[in-house]
Amino acid sequence: MSYLLEDEDEDSLVPLYEGKRYGELFHFLFDLQVRFSLLEKMYESDSEKVMYATFRLKGEVGQRWSQYVLTKEERIKQGIPAVTFEEMKQWLEADIKGNVDMMVRAYQTMDNLRQGPDETFEAFLQKFEQAAIDIPDELPEKLRVARLLAKLTPNFREKFYERIPQTFEELRQRGYLQDDLNHRLPPPAHHPRRKGRSRRRGRSDNQTGNAGT
């Protein structure tokens, strides 16, 4: 196959795309672009890019794409140009956005996400961004800032009240800084019972006992 390297093994190929999550599509297209850029001479034409991307589709999404291409081939006979890689990308995005069940699960995951009491900002941000990548319609930046702030614990969120972050990157950096500050803070002070007071009580008891003799 002209779109594969000689003796290429599975580990060097772009991972198969199953069309289960929007984030999966994001990574699939990114990996394809990396391959096409590194092996530019192999993928000079759209047909080679489309063939390779089709080769890495798995399951139902591959079947749906094949059906689309077959329909397109009928149109080619009428003088309509062949499938381009850009058209394939648009089709894949429309296909995943049309998966209503997947979209509902993605929004439910985001809605249920909350920072744990002992969870660092960095660890929670990773979960937040993983959930966000599965939602294709990205919010304006200020709404992304508000969404993340609302999901932090009250104690962590109040660190931002004096000056609300204006960008998501500002929120990220200040969150990391707060993690560092929390890590350096000493543990809550422990106040043991004062021994001197108990000794005084003991002396008082002895004195009382002596007075009674």
PDB file of N, CA and C in Angstrom, residues 18-58:
ATOM      1  N   GLU A  18     -12.655   4.988  16.629  1.00  0.00           N
ATOM      2  CA  GLU A  18     -13.923   4.270  16.728  1.00  0.00           C
ATOM      3  C   GLU A  18     -15.143   5.183  16.777  1.00  0.00           C
ATOM      4  N   GLY A  19     -14.926   6.483  16.909  1.00  0.00           N
ATOM      5  CA  GLY A  19     -16.050   7.409  16.931  1.00  0.00           C
ATOM      6  C   GLY A  19     -16.880   7.346  18.192  1.00  0.00           C
ATOM      7  N   LYS A  20     -16.210   7.130  19.351  1.00  0.00           N
ATOM      8  CA  LYS A  20     -16.929   7.020  20.626  1.00  0.00           C
ATOM      9  C   LYS A  20     -16.989   8.336  21.395  1.00  0.00           C
ATOM     10  N   ARG A  21     -15.981   9.192  21.208  1.00  0.00           N
ATOM     11  CA  ARG A  21     -15.911  10.445  21.949  1.00  0.00           C
ATOM     12  C   ARG A  21     -15.365  11.535  21.033  1.00  0.00           C
ATOM     13  N   TYR A  22     -15.787  12.772  21.295  1.00  0.00           N
ATOM     14  CA  TYR A  22     -15.290  13.884  20.495  1.00  0.00           C
ATOM     15  C   TYR A  22     -13.795  14.086  20.726  1.00  0.00           C
ATOM     16  N   GLY A  23     -13.348  13.866  21.970  1.00  0.00           N
ATOM     17  CA  GLY A  23     -11.928  13.987  22.261  1.00  0.00           C
ATOM     18  C   GLY A  23     -11.103  12.982  21.476  1.00  0.00           C
ATOM     19  N   GLU A  24     -11.685  11.809  21.233  1.00  0.00           N
ATOM     20  CA  GLU A  24     -11.005  10.801  20.429  1.00  0.00           C
ATOM     21  C   GLU A  24     -10.775  11.314  19.004  1.00  0.00           C
ATOM     22  N   LEU A  25     -11.775  12.005  18.450  1.00  0.00           N
ATOM     23  CA  LEU A  25     -11.630  12.581  17.111  1.00  0.00           C
ATOM     24  C   LEU A  25     -10.551  13.655  17.096  1.00  0.00           C
ATOM     25  N   PHE A  26     -10.515  14.483  18.112  1.00  0.00           N
ATOM     26  CA  PHE A  26      -9.507  15.538  18.218  1.00  0.00           C
ATOM     27  C   PHE A  26      -8.105  14.938  18.127  1.00  0.00           C
ATOM     28  N   HIS A  27      -7.859  13.887  18.906  1.00  0.00           N
ATOM     29  CA  HIS A  27      -6.538  13.253  18.918  1.00  0.00           C
ATOM     30  C   HIS A  27      -6.268  12.525  17.600  1.00  0.00           C
ATOM     31  N   PHE A  28      -7.290  11.926  17.015  1.00  0.00           N
ATOM     32  CA  PHE A  28      -7.130  11.218  15.751  1.00  0.00           C
ATOM     33  C   PHE A  28      -6.683  12.166  14.646  1.00  0.00           C
ATOM     34  N   LEU A  29      -7.353  13.291  14.522  1.00  0.00           N
ATOM     35  CA  LEU A  29      -7.002  14.258  13.487  1.00  0.00           C
ATOM     36  C   LEU A  29      -5.618  14.863  13.736  1.00  0.00           C
ATOM     37  N   PHE A  30      -5.302  15.090  15.005  1.00  0.00           N
ATOM     38  CA  PHE A  30      -3.975  15.627  15.332  1.00  0.00           C
ATOM     39  C   PHE A  30      -2.890  14.623  14.940  1.00  0.00           C
ATOM     40  N   ASP A  31      -3.084  13.347  15.289  1.00  0.00           N
ATOM     41  CA  ASP A  31      -2.093  12.314  14.959  1.00  0.00           C
ATOM     42  C   ASP A  31      -1.935  12.162  13.444  1.00  0.00           C
ATOM     43  N   LEU A  32      -3.054  12.257  12.718  1.00  0.00           N
ATOM     44  CA  LEU A  32      -2.973  12.188  11.258  1.00  0.00           C
ATOM     45  C   LEU A  32      -2.142  13.338  10.712  1.00  0.00           C
ATOM     46  N   GLN A  33      -2.390  14.535  11.230  1.00  0.00           N
ATOM     47  CA  GLN A  33      -1.664  15.702  10.732  1.00  0.00           C
ATOM     48  C   GLN A  33      -0.168  15.583  10.990  1.00  0.00           C
ATOM     49  N   VAL A  34       0.181  15.035  12.166  1.00  0.00           N
ATOM     50  CA  VAL A  34       1.599  14.828  12.487  1.00  0.00           C
ATOM     51  C   VAL A  34       2.230  13.868  11.484  1.00  0.00           C
ATOM     52  N   ARG A  35       1.533  12.764  11.203  1.00  0.00           N
ATOM     53  CA  ARG A  35       2.073  11.784  10.252  1.00  0.00           C
ATOM     54  C   ARG A  35       2.224  12.392   8.855  1.00  0.00           C
ATOM     55  N   PHE A  36       1.207  13.103   8.427  1.00  0.00           N
ATOM     56  CA  PHE A  36       1.255  13.683   7.084  1.00  0.00           C
ATOM     57  C   PHE A  36       2.366  14.726   6.964  1.00  0.00           C
ATOM     58  N   SER A  37       2.653  15.412   8.068  1.00  0.00           N
ATOM     59  CA  SER A  37       3.718  16.414   8.040  1.00  0.00           C
ATOM     60  C   SER A  37       5.097  15.761   8.039  1.00  0.00           C
ATOM     61  N   LEU A  38       5.257  14.699   8.853  1.00  0.00           N
ATOM     62  CA  LEU A  38       6.550  14.019   8.932  1.00  0.00           C
ATOM     63  C   LEU A  38       6.864  13.234   7.662  1.00  0.00           C
ATOM     64  N   LEU A  39       5.828  12.700   7.031  1.00  0.00           N
ATOM     65  CA  LEU A  39       6.006  11.891   5.815  1.00  0.00           C
ATOM     66  C   LEU A  39       5.378  12.609   4.629  1.00  0.00           C
ATOM     67  N   GLU A  40       5.768  13.851   4.471  1.00  0.00           N
ATOM     68  CA  GLU A  40       5.129  14.725   3.483  1.00  0.00           C
ATOM     69  C   GLU A  40       5.193  14.158   2.066  1.00  0.00           C
ATOM     70  N   LYS A  41       6.295  13.510   1.731  1.00  0.00           N
ATOM     71  CA  LYS A  41       6.463  12.981   0.366  1.00  0.00           C
ATOM     72  C   LYS A  41       5.490  11.838   0.082  1.00  0.00           C
ATOM     73  N   MET A  42       5.102  11.104   1.133  1.00  0.00           N
ATOM     74  CA  MET A  42       4.176   9.981   0.946  1.00  0.00           C
ATOM     75  C   MET A  42       2.732  10.444   0.771  1.00  0.00           C
ATOM     76  N   TYR A  43       2.450  11.641   1.325  1.00  0.00           N
ATOM     77  CA  TYR A  43       1.054  12.096   1.355  1.00  0.00           C
ATOM     78  C   TYR A  43       0.927  13.445   0.646  1.00  0.00           C
ATOM     79  N   GLU A  44       1.385  13.478  -0.574  1.00  0.00           N
ATOM     80  CA  GLU A  44       1.321  14.717  -1.332  1.00  0.00           C
ATOM     81  C   GLU A  44      -0.079  14.987  -1.861  1.00  0.00           C
ATOM     82  N   SER A  45      -0.871  13.937  -2.061  1.00  0.00           N
ATOM     83  CA  SER A  45      -2.220  14.115  -2.624  1.00  0.00           C
ATOM     84  C   SER A  45      -3.287  13.834  -1.571  1.00  0.00           C
ATOM     85  N   ASP A  46      -4.449  14.402  -1.781  1.00  0.00           N
ATOM     86  CA  ASP A  46      -5.580  14.157  -0.881  1.00  0.00           C
ATOM     87  C   ASP A  46      -5.980  12.692  -0.875  1.00  0.00           C
ATOM     88  N   SER A  47      -5.891  12.040  -2.026  1.00  0.00           N
ATOM     89  CA  SER A  47      -6.333  10.646  -2.101  1.00  0.00           C
ATOM     90  C   SER A  47      -5.516   9.749  -1.174  1.00  0.00           C
ATOM     91  N   GLU A  48      -4.213   9.997  -1.066  1.00  0.00           N
ATOM     92  CA  GLU A  48      -3.362   9.201  -0.179  1.00  0.00           C
ATOM     93  C   GLU A  48      -3.718   9.464   1.284  1.00  0.00           C
ATOM     94  N   LYS A  49      -4.005  10.735   1.625  1.00  0.00           N
ATOM     95  CA  LYS A  49      -4.409  11.066   2.998  1.00  0.00           C
ATOM     96  C   LYS A  49      -5.745  10.404   3.335  1.00  0.00           C
ATOM     97  N   VAL A  50      -6.693  10.472   2.418  1.00  0.00           N
ATOM     98  CA  VAL A  50      -8.013   9.882   2.646  1.00  0.00           C
ATOM     99  C   VAL A  50      -7.900   8.366   2.773  1.00  0.00           C
ATOM    100  N   MET A  51      -7.086   7.740   1.951  1.00  0.00           N
ATOM    101  CA  MET A  51      -6.921   6.287   2.020  1.00  0.00           C
ATOM    102  C   MET A  51      -6.341   5.863   3.367  1.00  0.00           C
ATOM    103  N   TYR A  52      -5.326   6.594   3.826  1.00  0.00           N
ATOM    104  CA  TYR A  52      -4.718   6.225   5.100  1.00  0.00           C
ATOM    105  C   TYR A  52      -5.702   6.444   6.249  1.00  0.00           C
ATOM    106  N   ALA A  53      -6.372   7.586   6.278  1.00  0.00           N
ATOM    107  CA  ALA A  53      -7.335   7.865   7.345  1.00  0.00           C
ATOM    108  C   ALA A  53      -8.455   6.833   7.338  1.00  0.00           C
ATOM    109  N   THR A  54      -8.917   6.433   6.173  1.00  0.00           N
ATOM    110  CA  THR A  54      -9.959   5.413   6.066  1.00  0.00           C
ATOM    111  C   THR A  54      -9.463   4.090   6.626  1.00  0.00           C
ATOM    112  N   PHE A  55      -8.212   3.772   6.377  1.00  0.00           N
ATOM    113  CA  PHE A  55      -7.575   2.551   6.868  1.00  0.00           C
ATOM    114  C   PHE A  55      -7.572   2.497   8.390  1.00  0.00           C
ATOM    115  N   ARG A  56      -7.598   3.666   9.065  1.00  0.00           N
ATOM    116  CA  ARG A  56      -7.531   3.719  10.529  1.00  0.00           C
ATOM    117  C   ARG A  56      -8.897   3.908  11.179  1.00  0.00           C
ATOM    118  N   LEU A  57      -9.966   3.773  10.428  1.00  0.00           N
ATOM    119  CA  LEU A  57     -11.315   3.805  10.992  1.00  0.00           C
ATOM    120  C   LEU A  57     -11.711   2.396  11.411  1.00  0.00           C
ATOM    121  N   LYS A  58     -12.470   2.295  12.516  1.00  0.00           N
ATOM    122  CA  LYS A  58     -12.835   0.981  13.037  1.00  0.00           C
ATOM    123  C   LYS A  58     -14.317   0.937  13.370  1.00  0.00           C
TER     124      LYS A  58
END
